[in-house]
Amino acid sequence: MTADANVASRAHPAWRVALGVAVLAYLAVVVRCAWLGDDAYITLRVVENLADGHGLRWNAADRVLVSTHPLWLLLLGGLRSLTGEVYFTTIFCSITLSIAAIAMIMRGAGSTPAAVAAVSVLLSSRAFVDYSTSGLENPLAHALIAVFAAIALRAAGTRAALFWLSFVGGLLMCTRYDLVLVVAPAIVVAWWRLRSVGAALVVALGLQPLFAWLAFATLYFGSPLPMPSHAKLLATGIPLCDMLVQGWSYVVATLVNDPVTIVFCAGGVLAGLMRRVSWPLSLGASMYVAYTVRIGGDFMLGRFFTVPLLLGVICGARVARRPWLSLVLTLGVLAGGLWSPRPPLLSRPSDQGPGTVAHGINDERSVYYSARQSRNQRDARAAA
């Protein structure tokens, strides 16, 4: 039995009950506030066209790659062929992947109290709760990141570990191309431990799913990059300083409206940078945050911080072993989460948020639920 297992096995039964309550609370909040945003319907239209026999296309007559998350697109396309519908299939798939990510984090935590604290952080993060569904690729990225981190933190410098690290990293890059920034440091460090041509071939073999998709996209669409990537990185025409200002505004807006996400993203990443085994993961998370600022952030509040937050939580949960510290952290997180604007624990489908919070950045879930509530009220008045 490993040292981590010994620590977990000595956990007081009250901690195990607390862990079960935290997981059930997270599941209840995610199910209660599940939603799909309009950006998701870009992918869902392609899924429907695929089901109708038109191929991976937005318009049936045009071969244009519009989705920035090809693996998520293919996963939904496969599930749609099994279920015959796409709305509830997408929500069920998202919730299942989110719970899988939580389970992986619990398994890798240094102790049961640390696992309770980790789940409490994610439960109190509005961004993580909101984008545990939404129809976007975040849940798939979360599940794969949890697997990737587990391999990276337990890798013993073998070629088998390097292959699986590269394979899961390739799947993450197929989930979102820009996640290469997150996975590259860990893969490079794992290769450096072996430093051989054979190890380089192992990495190339593990990345075959990514290479296969890039080859297919180039032949089928005429470009390996989706159109949004061209618009965001290659043809914006916006000065770099303006992009950085907008990116910093994205950080500040998330901090003001969702402080748990920013505080524990930064704290967990810094804690990971100070440990030999986890610094590559923390470096990848830091690079992703810097990239997010560089591209001007996003109009969806907190969406691009869920992956760095998850890595910070994973690194922090692995080293936190003192029950009293985990208790203080858990209580502090829950209190901070309840103090923040529109806390996830108290959120309801009928919540009405402010919409735009700053500089064109939207609290997307509240926008859609507010719109739905307004529509229901108009329908009720019309019926009366």
C-alpha atoms as a printed R data frame, in Angstrom:
    type eleno elety resid chain resno       x      y       z
1   ATOM     1    CA   MET     A     1   0.000  0.000   0.000
2   ATOM     2    CA   THR     A     2   1.353  3.459  -0.952
3   ATOM     3    CA   ALA     A     3   1.933  6.318   1.454
4   ATOM     4    CA   ASP     A     4  -1.009  8.202  -0.072
5   ATOM     5    CA   ALA     A     5  -3.269  5.206   0.453
6   ATOM     6    CA   ASN     A     6  -2.106  4.911   4.057
7   ATOM     7    CA   VAL     A     7  -2.955  8.573   4.680
8   ATOM     8    CA   ALA     A     8  -6.378  8.156   3.080
9   ATOM     9    CA   SER     A     9  -7.130  4.971   4.993
10  ATOM    10    CA   ARG     A    10  -6.529  6.738   8.323
11  ATOM    11    CA   ALA     A    11  -9.042  9.493   7.552
12  ATOM    12    CA   HIS     A    12 -11.710 10.018  10.187
13  ATOM    13    CA   PRO     A    13 -15.141  8.761   9.051
14  ATOM    14    CA   ALA     A    14 -16.461 12.315   9.363
15  ATOM    15    CA   TRP     A    15 -14.121 13.377   6.570
16  ATOM    16    CA   ARG     A    16 -15.432 10.626   4.331
17  ATOM    17    CA   VAL     A    17 -18.975 11.768   4.991
18  ATOM    18    CA   ALA     A    18 -17.931 15.356   4.266
19  ATOM    19    CA   LEU     A    19 -16.381 14.248   0.982
20  ATOM    20    CA   GLY     A    20 -19.577 12.479  -0.049
21  ATOM    21    CA   VAL     A    21 -21.639 15.555   0.844
22  ATOM    22    CA   ALA     A    22 -19.299 17.821  -1.149
23  ATOM    23    CA   VAL     A    23 -19.512 15.620  -4.250
24  ATOM    24    CA   LEU     A    24 -23.304 15.372  -4.022
25  ATOM    25    CA   ALA     A    25 -23.545 19.146  -3.558
26  ATOM    26    CA   TYR     A    26 -21.416 19.688  -6.660
27  ATOM    27    CA   LEU     A    27 -23.560 17.254  -8.667
28  ATOM    28    CA   ALA     A    28 -26.774 18.896  -7.464
29  ATOM    29    CA   VAL     A    29 -25.592 22.406  -8.358
30  ATOM    30    CA   VAL     A    30 -24.330 21.358 -11.798
31  ATOM    31    CA   VAL     A    31 -27.534 19.499 -12.651
32  ATOM    32    CA   ARG     A    32 -29.717 22.308 -11.316
33  ATOM    33    CA   CYS     A    33 -27.918 24.953 -13.354
34  ATOM    34    CA   ALA     A    34 -27.102 22.971 -16.512
35  ATOM    35    CA   TRP     A    35 -27.313 25.061 -19.679
36  ATOM    36    CA   LEU     A    36 -26.222 25.388 -23.297
37  ATOM    37    CA   GLY     A    37 -24.837 28.634 -24.702
38  ATOM    38    CA   ASP     A    38 -25.167 29.880 -28.249
39  ATOM    39    CA   ASP     A    39 -21.491 29.174 -29.020
40  ATOM    40    CA   ALA     A    40 -22.221 25.503 -28.378
41  ATOM    41    CA   TYR     A    41 -24.767 25.516 -31.190
42  ATOM    42    CA   ILE     A    42 -21.998 26.220 -33.699
43  ATOM    43    CA   THR     A    43 -20.728 22.735 -32.947
44  ATOM    44    CA   LEU     A    44 -24.197 21.222 -32.522
45  ATOM    45    CA   ARG     A    45 -25.212 22.394 -36.000
46  ATOM    46    CA   VAL     A    46 -22.173 20.569 -37.410
47  ATOM    47    CA   VAL     A    47 -23.188 17.504 -35.385
48  ATOM    48    CA   GLU     A    48 -26.685 17.621 -36.876
49  ATOM    49    CA   ASN     A    49 -25.311 18.016 -40.397
50  ATOM    50    CA   LEU     A    50 -23.073 15.021 -39.786
51  ATOM    51    CA   ALA     A    51 -26.071 12.993 -38.615
52  ATOM    52    CA   ASP     A    52 -27.973 14.032 -41.768
53  ATOM    53    CA   GLY     A    53 -25.144 12.782 -43.982
54  ATOM    54    CA   HIS     A    54 -23.684 16.158 -44.973
55  ATOM    55    CA   GLY     A    55 -20.334 15.619 -43.268
56  ATOM    56    CA   LEU     A    56 -18.483 17.801 -40.773
57  ATOM    57    CA   ARG     A    57 -19.872 21.062 -42.120
58  ATOM    58    CA   TRP     A    58 -21.607 24.196 -40.880
59  ATOM    59    CA   ASN     A    59 -23.202 24.733 -44.299
60  ATOM    60    CA   ALA     A    60 -23.877 21.570 -46.234
61  ATOM    61    CA   ALA     A    61 -22.198 22.942 -49.353
62  ATOM    62    CA   ASP     A    62 -19.041 24.287 -47.694
63  ATOM    63    CA   ARG     A    63 -16.100 22.447 -46.170
64  ATOM    64    CA   VAL     A    64 -15.146 24.942 -43.483
65  ATOM    65    CA   LEU     A    65 -13.787 24.004 -40.046
66  ATOM    66    CA   VAL     A    66 -15.739 26.174 -37.602
67  ATOM    67    CA   SER     A    67 -15.245 24.217 -34.369
68  ATOM    68    CA   THR     A    68 -12.229 24.952 -32.174
69  ATOM    69    CA   HIS     A    69 -12.616 21.614 -30.358
70  ATOM    70    CA   PRO     A    70 -12.493 18.724 -32.866
71  ATOM    71    CA   LEU     A    71 -12.394 15.905 -30.293
72  ATOM    72    CA   TRP     A    72 -15.457 17.319 -28.533
73  ATOM    73    CA   LEU     A    73 -17.181 17.606 -31.905
74  ATOM    74    CA   LEU     A    74 -16.412 13.982 -32.777
75  ATOM    75    CA   LEU     A    75 -17.487 12.765 -29.334
76  ATOM    76    CA   LEU     A    76 -20.844 14.524 -29.580
77  ATOM    77    CA   GLY     A    77 -21.242 13.285 -33.141
78  ATOM    78    CA   GLY     A    78 -20.737  9.691 -32.019
79  ATOM    79    CA   LEU     A    79 -23.131 10.037 -29.075
80  ATOM    80    CA   ARG     A    80 -25.725 11.768 -31.280
81  ATOM    81    CA   SER     A    81 -25.707  8.745 -33.595
82  ATOM    82    CA   LEU     A    82 -26.515  6.521 -30.599
83  ATOM    83    CA   THR     A    83 -29.186  8.624 -28.880
84  ATOM    84    CA   GLY     A    84 -30.870 10.281 -31.852
85  ATOM    85    CA   GLU     A    85 -30.925 13.727 -30.211
86  ATOM    86    CA   VAL     A    86 -28.323 16.268 -29.222
87  ATOM    87    CA   TYR     A    87 -29.593 18.588 -26.451
88  ATOM    88    CA   PHE     A    88 -29.877 16.222 -23.489
89  ATOM    89    CA   THR     A    89 -27.044 14.100 -24.875
90  ATOM    90    CA   THR     A    90 -24.684 17.076 -24.645
91  ATOM    91    CA   ILE     A    91 -25.756 17.930 -21.107
92  ATOM    92    CA   PHE     A    92 -25.516 14.316 -19.897
93  ATOM    93    CA   CYS     A    93 -22.089 13.880 -21.487
94  ATOM    94    CA   SER     A    94 -20.851 17.127 -19.899
95  ATOM    95    CA   ILE     A    95 -22.033 16.172 -16.414
96  ATOM    96    CA   THR     A    96 -20.570 12.672 -16.709
97  ATOM    97    CA   LEU     A    97 -17.161 14.025 -17.734
98  ATOM    98    CA   SER     A    98 -17.244 16.612 -14.949
99  ATOM    99    CA   ILE     A    99 -17.917 13.944 -12.329
100 ATOM   100    CA   ALA     A   100 -15.124 11.832 -13.817
101 ATOM   101    CA   ALA     A   101 -12.723 14.760 -13.372
102 ATOM   102    CA   ILE     A   102 -13.810 15.164  -9.750
103 ATOM   103    CA   ALA     A   103 -13.283 11.434  -9.143
104 ATOM   104    CA   MET     A   104  -9.742 11.604 -10.560
105 ATOM   105    CA   ILE     A   105  -8.900 14.554  -8.320
106 ATOM   106    CA   MET     A   106 -10.217 12.729  -5.255
107 ATOM   107    CA   ARG     A   107  -8.150  9.672  -6.158
108 ATOM   108    CA   GLY     A   108  -4.960 11.685  -6.490
109 ATOM   109    CA   ALA     A   109  -5.401 13.838  -3.385
110 ATOM   110    CA   GLY     A   110  -2.839 13.425  -0.615
111 ATOM   111    CA   SER     A   111  -5.560 12.774   1.978
112 ATOM   112    CA   THR     A   112  -9.333 12.659   2.347
113 ATOM   113    CA   PRO     A   113  -9.403 16.124   4.014
114 ATOM   114    CA   ALA     A   114  -7.408 17.459   1.059
115 ATOM   115    CA   ALA     A   115  -9.944 15.920  -1.319
116 ATOM   116    CA   VAL     A   116 -12.761 17.655   0.588
117 ATOM   117    CA   ALA     A   117 -10.952 20.981   0.264
118 ATOM   118    CA   ALA     A   118 -10.341 20.395  -3.459
119 ATOM   119    CA   VAL     A   119 -13.990 19.617  -4.212
120 ATOM   120    CA   SER     A   120 -15.034 22.618  -2.103
121 ATOM   121    CA   VAL     A   121 -12.866 24.900  -4.247
122 ATOM   122    CA   LEU     A   122 -14.416 23.613  -7.470
123 ATOM   123    CA   LEU     A   123 -17.912 23.784  -5.985
124 ATOM   124    CA   SER     A   124 -17.323 27.424  -5.010
125 ATOM   125    CA   SER     A   125 -15.878 28.440  -8.384
126 ATOM   126    CA   ARG     A   126 -18.588 29.983 -10.490
127 ATOM   127    CA   ALA     A   127 -16.555 29.506 -13.666
128 ATOM   128    CA   PHE     A   128 -15.947 25.821 -13.006
129 ATOM   129    CA   VAL     A   129 -19.609 25.160 -12.150
130 ATOM   130    CA   ASP     A   130 -20.917 27.157 -15.111
131 ATOM   131    CA   TYR     A   131 -18.600 25.468 -17.606
132 ATOM   132    CA   SER     A   132 -19.139 22.003 -16.243
133 ATOM   133    CA   THR     A   133 -21.963 22.122 -18.784
134 ATOM   134    CA   SER     A   134 -22.613 24.971 -21.321
135 ATOM   135    CA   GLY     A   135 -22.160 22.681 -24.364
136 ATOM   136    CA   LEU     A   136 -18.527 23.760 -24.819
137 ATOM   137    CA   GLU     A   137 -15.451 21.541 -24.539
138 ATOM   138    CA   ASN     A   138 -14.518 22.428 -20.947
139 ATOM   139    CA   PRO     A   139 -15.817 19.189 -19.337
140 ATOM   140    CA   LEU     A   140 -13.817 17.038 -21.772
141 ATOM   141    CA   ALA     A   141 -10.735 19.179 -21.133
142 ATOM   142    CA   HIS     A   142 -11.248 18.840 -17.364
143 ATOM   143    CA   ALA     A   143 -11.483 15.041 -17.499
144 ATOM   144    CA   LEU     A   144  -8.441 14.700 -19.752
145 ATOM   145    CA   ILE     A   145  -6.431 17.199 -17.671
146 ATOM   146    CA   ALA     A   146  -7.156 15.131 -14.557
147 ATOM   147    CA   VAL     A   147  -5.865 11.993 -16.313
148 ATOM   148    CA   PHE     A   148  -2.855 13.844 -17.747
149 ATOM   149    CA   ALA     A   149  -1.910 15.258 -14.346
150 ATOM   150    CA   ALA     A   150  -2.245 11.838 -12.701
151 ATOM   151    CA   ILE     A   151   0.205 10.360 -15.229
152 ATOM   152    CA   ALA     A   152   2.615 13.300 -14.953
153 ATOM   153    CA   LEU     A   153   2.666 13.254 -11.144
154 ATOM   154    CA   ARG     A   154   3.213  9.505 -10.950
155 ATOM   155    CA   ALA     A   155   5.490  9.042 -13.994
156 ATOM   156    CA   ALA     A   156   8.519  6.916 -13.143
157 ATOM   157    CA   GLY     A   157  10.641  7.918 -16.127
158 ATOM   158    CA   THR     A   158   9.632  4.938 -18.255
159 ATOM   159    CA   ARG     A   159   8.802  4.868 -21.945
160 ATOM   160    CA   ALA     A   160   5.346  3.512 -21.165
161 ATOM   161    CA   ALA     A   161   4.599  6.526 -18.959
162 ATOM   162    CA   LEU     A   162   5.981  8.849 -21.642
163 ATOM   163    CA   PHE     A   163   3.753  7.245 -24.281
164 ATOM   164    CA   TRP     A   164   0.573  7.624 -22.228
165 ATOM   165    CA   LEU     A   165   1.491 11.170 -21.232
166 ATOM   166    CA   SER     A   166   1.970 12.047 -24.914
167 ATOM   167    CA   PHE     A   167  -1.194 10.191 -25.946
168 ATOM   168    CA   VAL     A   168  -3.426 11.997 -23.438
169 ATOM   169    CA   GLY     A   169  -1.626 15.258 -24.235
170 ATOM   170    CA   GLY     A   170  -2.430 14.701 -27.915
171 ATOM   171    CA   LEU     A   171  -6.087 14.159 -27.058
172 ATOM   172    CA   LEU     A   172  -6.050 17.412 -25.094
173 ATOM   173    CA   MET     A   173  -4.586 19.255 -28.078
174 ATOM   174    CA   CYS     A   174  -7.383 17.767 -30.197
175 ATOM   175    CA   THR     A   175  -9.841 19.052 -27.607
176 ATOM   176    CA   ARG     A   176  -8.411 22.571 -27.984
177 ATOM   177    CA   TYR     A   177  -5.307 23.348 -29.983
178 ATOM   178    CA   ASP     A   178  -4.148 25.985 -27.498
179 ATOM   179    CA   LEU     A   179  -3.958 23.389 -24.708
180 ATOM   180    CA   VAL     A   180  -0.563 22.543 -26.203
181 ATOM   181    CA   LEU     A   181   0.723 25.268 -23.854
182 ATOM   182    CA   VAL     A   182  -0.589 23.330 -20.853
183 ATOM   183    CA   VAL     A   183   0.749 19.899 -21.764
184 ATOM   184    CA   ALA     A   184   4.036 20.740 -23.513
185 ATOM   185    CA   PRO     A   185   6.171 21.390 -20.390
186 ATOM   186    CA   ALA     A   186   5.246 18.061 -18.764
187 ATOM   187    CA   ILE     A   187   5.851 16.100 -21.975
188 ATOM   188    CA   VAL     A   188   9.207 17.811 -22.594
189 ATOM   189    CA   VAL     A   189  10.362 17.192 -19.016
190 ATOM   190    CA   ALA     A   190   9.291 13.537 -19.219
191 ATOM   191    CA   TRP     A   191  11.213 13.159 -22.480
192 ATOM   192    CA   TRP     A   192  14.268 14.922 -21.018
193 ATOM   193    CA   ARG     A   193  14.528 12.318 -18.281
194 ATOM   194    CA   LEU     A   194  15.141  9.689 -20.973
195 ATOM   195    CA   ARG     A   195  16.849 11.908 -23.567
196 ATOM   196    CA   SER     A   196  17.091  9.530 -26.471
197 ATOM   197    CA   VAL     A   197  15.946  9.144 -30.053
198 ATOM   198    CA   GLY     A   198  13.802  6.221 -28.938
199 ATOM   199    CA   ALA     A   199  12.037  8.425 -26.404
200 ATOM   200    CA   ALA     A   200  11.388 11.026 -29.117
201 ATOM   201    CA   LEU     A   201   9.810  8.298 -31.251
202 ATOM   202    CA   VAL     A   202   7.638  7.298 -28.292
203 ATOM   203    CA   VAL     A   203   6.390 10.896 -28.033
204 ATOM   204    CA   ALA     A   204   5.663 10.967 -31.772
205 ATOM   205    CA   LEU     A   205   3.787  7.681 -31.492
206 ATOM   206    CA   GLY     A   206   1.707  8.978 -28.588
207 ATOM   207    CA   LEU     A   207   0.796 12.111 -30.553
208 ATOM   208    CA   GLN     A   208  -0.560 10.125 -33.496
209 ATOM   209    CA   PRO     A   209  -4.222 11.056 -32.786
210 ATOM   210    CA   LEU     A   210  -3.276 14.727 -33.097
211 ATOM   211    CA   PHE     A   211  -1.260 14.163 -36.291
212 ATOM   212    CA   ALA     A   212  -4.083 12.113 -37.770
213 ATOM   213    CA   TRP     A   213  -6.621 14.870 -37.117
214 ATOM   214    CA   LEU     A   214  -4.346 17.594 -38.521
215 ATOM   215    CA   ALA     A   215  -3.805 15.557 -41.696
216 ATOM   216    CA   PHE     A   216  -7.530 14.914 -42.064
217 ATOM   217    CA   ALA     A   217  -8.435 18.578 -41.437
218 ATOM   218    CA   THR     A   218  -5.872 19.761 -43.982
219 ATOM   219    CA   LEU     A   219  -7.221 17.412 -46.655
220 ATOM   220    CA   TYR     A   220 -10.930 17.804 -45.854
221 ATOM   221    CA   PHE     A   221 -11.150 21.497 -44.922
222 ATOM   222    CA   GLY     A   222  -8.048 22.826 -46.662
223 ATOM   223    CA   SER     A   223  -6.589 24.089 -43.376
224 ATOM   224    CA   PRO     A   224  -5.675 22.445 -40.054
225 ATOM   225    CA   LEU     A   225  -6.765 25.559 -38.160
226 ATOM   226    CA   PRO     A   226 -10.418 26.436 -37.509
227 ATOM   227    CA   MET     A   227 -11.693 29.785 -38.742
228 ATOM   228    CA   PRO     A   228 -11.969 31.295 -35.208
229 ATOM   229    CA   SER     A   229  -8.241 30.670 -34.747
230 ATOM   230    CA   HIS     A   230  -7.460 32.641 -37.893
231 ATOM   231    CA   ALA     A   231  -9.629 35.493 -36.660
232 ATOM   232    CA   LYS     A   232  -8.228 35.478 -33.121
233 ATOM   233    CA   LEU     A   233  -4.515 35.025 -33.796
234 ATOM   234    CA   LEU     A   234  -3.745 35.877 -37.415
235 ATOM   235    CA   ALA     A   235  -6.067 38.620 -38.618
236 ATOM   236    CA   THR     A   236  -7.259 40.734 -35.714
237 ATOM   237    CA   GLY     A   237  -5.515 43.984 -36.717
238 ATOM   238    CA   ILE     A   238  -5.623 45.018 -33.062
239 ATOM   239    CA   PRO     A   239  -2.438 46.422 -31.474
240 ATOM   240    CA   LEU     A   240  -0.772 44.155 -28.924
241 ATOM   241    CA   CYS     A   241  -1.098 46.719 -26.131
242 ATOM   242    CA   ASP     A   242  -4.871 46.861 -26.615
243 ATOM   243    CA   MET     A   243  -5.072 43.072 -26.527
244 ATOM   244    CA   LEU     A   244  -3.101 42.989 -23.279
245 ATOM   245    CA   VAL     A   245  -5.317 45.648 -21.705
246 ATOM   246    CA   GLN     A   246  -8.426 43.673 -22.629
247 ATOM   247    CA   GLY     A   247  -6.807 40.460 -21.384
248 ATOM   248    CA   TRP     A   248  -5.982 42.076 -18.048
249 ATOM   249    CA   SER     A   249  -9.575 43.349 -17.855
250 ATOM   250    CA   TYR     A   250 -10.664 39.729 -18.245
251 ATOM   251    CA   VAL     A   251  -8.539 38.751 -15.231
252 ATOM   252    CA   VAL     A   252  -9.881 41.637 -13.128
253 ATOM   253    CA   ALA     A   253 -13.510 40.997 -14.114
254 ATOM   254    CA   THR     A   254 -13.160 37.338 -13.094
255 ATOM   255    CA   LEU     A   255 -11.488 38.312  -9.816
256 ATOM   256    CA   VAL     A   256 -14.281 40.740  -8.943
257 ATOM   257    CA   ASN     A   257 -17.168 38.472  -9.911
258 ATOM   258    CA   ASP     A   258 -15.624 35.059  -9.164
259 ATOM   259    CA   PRO     A   259 -12.762 35.545  -6.664
260 ATOM   260    CA   VAL     A   260 -12.441 31.856  -5.741
261 ATOM   261    CA   THR     A   261 -11.433 30.993  -9.302
262 ATOM   262    CA   ILE     A   262  -8.613 33.541  -9.552
263 ATOM   263    CA   VAL     A   263  -7.324 33.189  -5.982
264 ATOM   264    CA   PHE     A   264  -7.047 29.396  -6.053
265 ATOM   265    CA   CYS     A   265  -5.847 29.316  -9.634
266 ATOM   266    CA   ALA     A   266  -2.937 31.575  -8.649
267 ATOM   267    CA   GLY     A   267  -2.349 29.933  -5.253
268 ATOM   268    CA   GLY     A   268  -2.413 26.379  -6.559
269 ATOM   269    CA   VAL     A   269  -0.147 27.154  -9.491
270 ATOM   270    CA   LEU     A   270   2.382 28.919  -7.246
271 ATOM   271    CA   ALA     A   271   2.335 25.980  -4.822
272 ATOM   272    CA   GLY     A   272   2.944 23.586  -7.709
273 ATOM   273    CA   LEU     A   273   5.873 25.621  -9.030
274 ATOM   274    CA   MET     A   274   7.695 25.115  -5.730
275 ATOM   275    CA   ARG     A   275   7.666 21.308  -5.940
276 ATOM   276    CA   ARG     A   276   9.917 19.243  -8.188
277 ATOM   277    CA   VAL     A   277   7.266 16.786  -9.327
278 ATOM   278    CA   SER     A   278   4.519 19.297 -10.154
279 ATOM   279    CA   TRP     A   279   6.342 22.353 -11.516
280 ATOM   280    CA   PRO     A   280   5.901 21.327 -15.202
281 ATOM   281    CA   LEU     A   281   2.130 21.240 -14.740
282 ATOM   282    CA   SER     A   282   2.150 24.603 -12.983
283 ATOM   283    CA   LEU     A   283   4.367 26.051 -15.694
284 ATOM   284    CA   GLY     A   284   1.876 24.872 -18.319
285 ATOM   285    CA   ALA     A   285  -0.983 26.481 -16.400
286 ATOM   286    CA   SER     A   286   0.989 29.730 -16.124
287 ATOM   287    CA   MET     A   287   1.709 29.730 -19.851
288 ATOM   288    CA   TYR     A   288  -1.995 29.225 -20.569
289 ATOM   289    CA   VAL     A   289  -2.959 32.160 -18.353
290 ATOM   290    CA   ALA     A   290  -0.361 34.334 -20.091
291 ATOM   291    CA   TYR     A   291  -1.725 33.219 -23.474
292 ATOM   292    CA   THR     A   292  -5.271 34.075 -22.352
293 ATOM   293    CA   VAL     A   293  -4.163 37.593 -21.463
294 ATOM   294    CA   ARG     A   294  -2.250 37.857 -24.761
295 ATOM   295    CA   ILE     A   295  -5.318 37.080 -26.892
296 ATOM   296    CA   GLY     A   296  -7.476 39.537 -24.968
297 ATOM   297    CA   GLY     A   297  -9.246 37.026 -22.769
298 ATOM   298    CA   ASP     A   298 -12.730 36.004 -23.813
299 ATOM   299    CA   PHE     A   299 -16.242 37.402 -23.664
300 ATOM   300    CA   MET     A   300 -17.338 34.505 -21.417
301 ATOM   301    CA   LEU     A   301 -16.516 35.327 -17.808
302 ATOM   302    CA   GLY     A   302 -14.003 32.862 -16.322
303 ATOM   303    CA   ARG     A   303 -14.223 30.248 -19.064
304 ATOM   304    CA   PHE     A   304 -10.507 30.218 -19.891
305 ATOM   305    CA   PHE     A   305  -9.479 29.938 -16.239
306 ATOM   306    CA   THR     A   306 -11.139 26.590 -15.497
307 ATOM   307    CA   VAL     A   307  -8.214 24.494 -16.767
308 ATOM   308    CA   PRO     A   308  -5.525 26.451 -14.833
309 ATOM   309    CA   LEU     A   309  -7.788 26.342 -11.771
310 ATOM   310    CA   LEU     A   310  -8.139 22.588 -12.071
311 ATOM   311    CA   LEU     A   311  -4.374 22.131 -12.335
312 ATOM   312    CA   GLY     A   312  -3.866 24.373  -9.322
313 ATOM   313    CA   VAL     A   313  -6.370 22.333  -7.316
314 ATOM   314    CA   ILE     A   314  -4.734 19.056  -8.375
315 ATOM   315    CA   CYS     A   315  -1.267 20.252  -7.355
316 ATOM   316    CA   GLY     A   316  -2.531 21.670  -4.071
317 ATOM   317    CA   ALA     A   317  -4.589 18.598  -3.151
318 ATOM   318    CA   ARG     A   318  -1.627 16.311  -3.695
319 ATOM   319    CA   VAL     A   319   0.572 18.060  -1.112
320 ATOM   320    CA   ALA     A   320  -2.066 19.028   1.488
321 ATOM   321    CA   ARG     A   321  -1.990 16.369   4.201
322 ATOM   322    CA   ARG     A   322  -2.723 18.157   7.488
323 ATOM   323    CA   PRO     A   323  -6.422 17.735   8.404
324 ATOM   324    CA   TRP     A   324  -6.612 20.987  10.372
325 ATOM   325    CA   LEU     A   325  -5.246 22.941   7.401
326 ATOM   326    CA   SER     A   326  -7.730 21.272   5.048
327 ATOM   327    CA   LEU     A   327 -10.551 22.109   7.479
328 ATOM   328    CA   VAL     A   328  -9.560 25.773   7.624
329 ATOM   329    CA   LEU     A   329  -9.201 25.862   3.836
330 ATOM   330    CA   THR     A   330 -12.572 24.190   3.266
331 ATOM   331    CA   LEU     A   331 -14.407 26.567   5.597
332 ATOM   332    CA   GLY     A   332 -12.597 29.557   4.125
333 ATOM   333    CA   VAL     A   333 -13.397 28.497   0.564
334 ATOM   334    CA   LEU     A   334 -17.073 27.928   1.285
335 ATOM   335    CA   ALA     A   335 -17.321 31.258   3.107
336 ATOM   336    CA   GLY     A   336 -15.529 33.043   0.270
337 ATOM   337    CA   GLY     A   337 -17.724 31.338  -2.290
338 ATOM   338    CA   LEU     A   338 -20.890 32.381  -0.466
339 ATOM   339    CA   TRP     A   339 -19.569 35.947  -0.159
340 ATOM   340    CA   SER     A   340 -18.879 36.265  -3.886
341 ATOM   341    CA   PRO     A   341 -21.507 37.690  -6.261
342 ATOM   342    CA   ARG     A   342 -24.092 35.046  -7.223
343 ATOM   343    CA   PRO     A   343 -22.401 32.119  -5.433
344 ATOM   344    CA   PRO     A   344 -22.752 28.712  -7.137
345 ATOM   345    CA   LEU     A   345 -24.073 27.039  -3.983
346 ATOM   346    CA   LEU     A   346 -27.044 29.417  -3.922
347 ATOM   347    CA   SER     A   347 -27.542 29.694  -7.666
348 ATOM   348    CA   ARG     A   348 -30.814 28.780  -9.303
349 ATOM   349    CA   PRO     A   349 -31.884 28.387 -12.909
350 ATOM   350    CA   SER     A   350 -33.967 31.556 -12.521
351 ATOM   351    CA   ASP     A   351 -31.028 33.738 -11.386
352 ATOM   352    CA   GLN     A   352 -30.827 37.041 -13.196
353 ATOM   353    CA   GLY     A   353 -27.324 38.417 -13.538
354 ATOM   354    CA   PRO     A   354 -26.116 41.755 -14.893
355 ATOM   355    CA   GLY     A   355 -25.247 40.376 -18.321
356 ATOM   356    CA   THR     A   356 -22.191 42.411 -19.297
357 ATOM   357    CA   VAL     A   357 -19.953 42.812 -16.234
358 ATOM   358    CA   ALA     A   358 -17.112 44.871 -17.801
359 ATOM   359    CA   HIS     A   359 -15.460 45.616 -21.162
360 ATOM   360    CA   GLY     A   360 -17.788 43.363 -23.158
361 ATOM   361    CA   ILE     A   361 -17.267 40.397 -20.793
362 ATOM   362    CA   ASN     A   362 -20.508 38.568 -20.042
363 ATOM   363    CA   ASP     A   363 -21.768 36.372 -17.247
364 ATOM   364    CA   GLU     A   364 -23.045 34.017 -19.907
365 ATOM   365    CA   ARG     A   365 -25.155 31.565 -17.914
366 ATOM   366    CA   SER     A   366 -27.077 34.310 -16.163
367 ATOM   367    CA   VAL     A   367 -27.659 35.995 -19.529
368 ATOM   368    CA   TYR     A   368 -29.342 32.900 -20.921
369 ATOM   369    CA   TYR     A   369 -31.393 32.169 -17.838
370 ATOM   370    CA   SER     A   370 -32.482 35.803 -17.614
371 ATOM   371    CA   ALA     A   371 -33.537 35.695 -21.251
372 ATOM   372    CA   ARG     A   372 -35.475 32.485 -20.666
373 ATOM   373    CA   GLN     A   373 -37.229 33.919 -17.612
374 ATOM   374    CA   SER     A   374 -38.183 37.071 -19.508
375 ATOM   375    CA   ARG     A   375 -39.555 34.955 -22.355
376 ATOM   376    CA   ASN     A   376 -41.565 32.836 -19.916
377 ATOM   377    CA   GLN     A   377 -43.006 35.949 -18.329
378 ATOM   378    CA   ARG     A   378 -44.027 37.330 -21.730
379 ATOM   379    CA   ASP     A   379 -45.650 34.008 -22.622
380 ATOM   380    CA   ALA     A   380 -47.524 33.968 -19.305
381 ATOM   381    CA   ARG     A   381 -48.817 37.510 -19.865
382 ATOM   382    CA   ALA     A   382 -49.871 36.615 -23.408
383 ATOM   383    CA   ALA     A   383 -51.710 33.514 -22.168
384 ATOM   384    CA   ALA     A   384 -53.506 35.560 -19.514
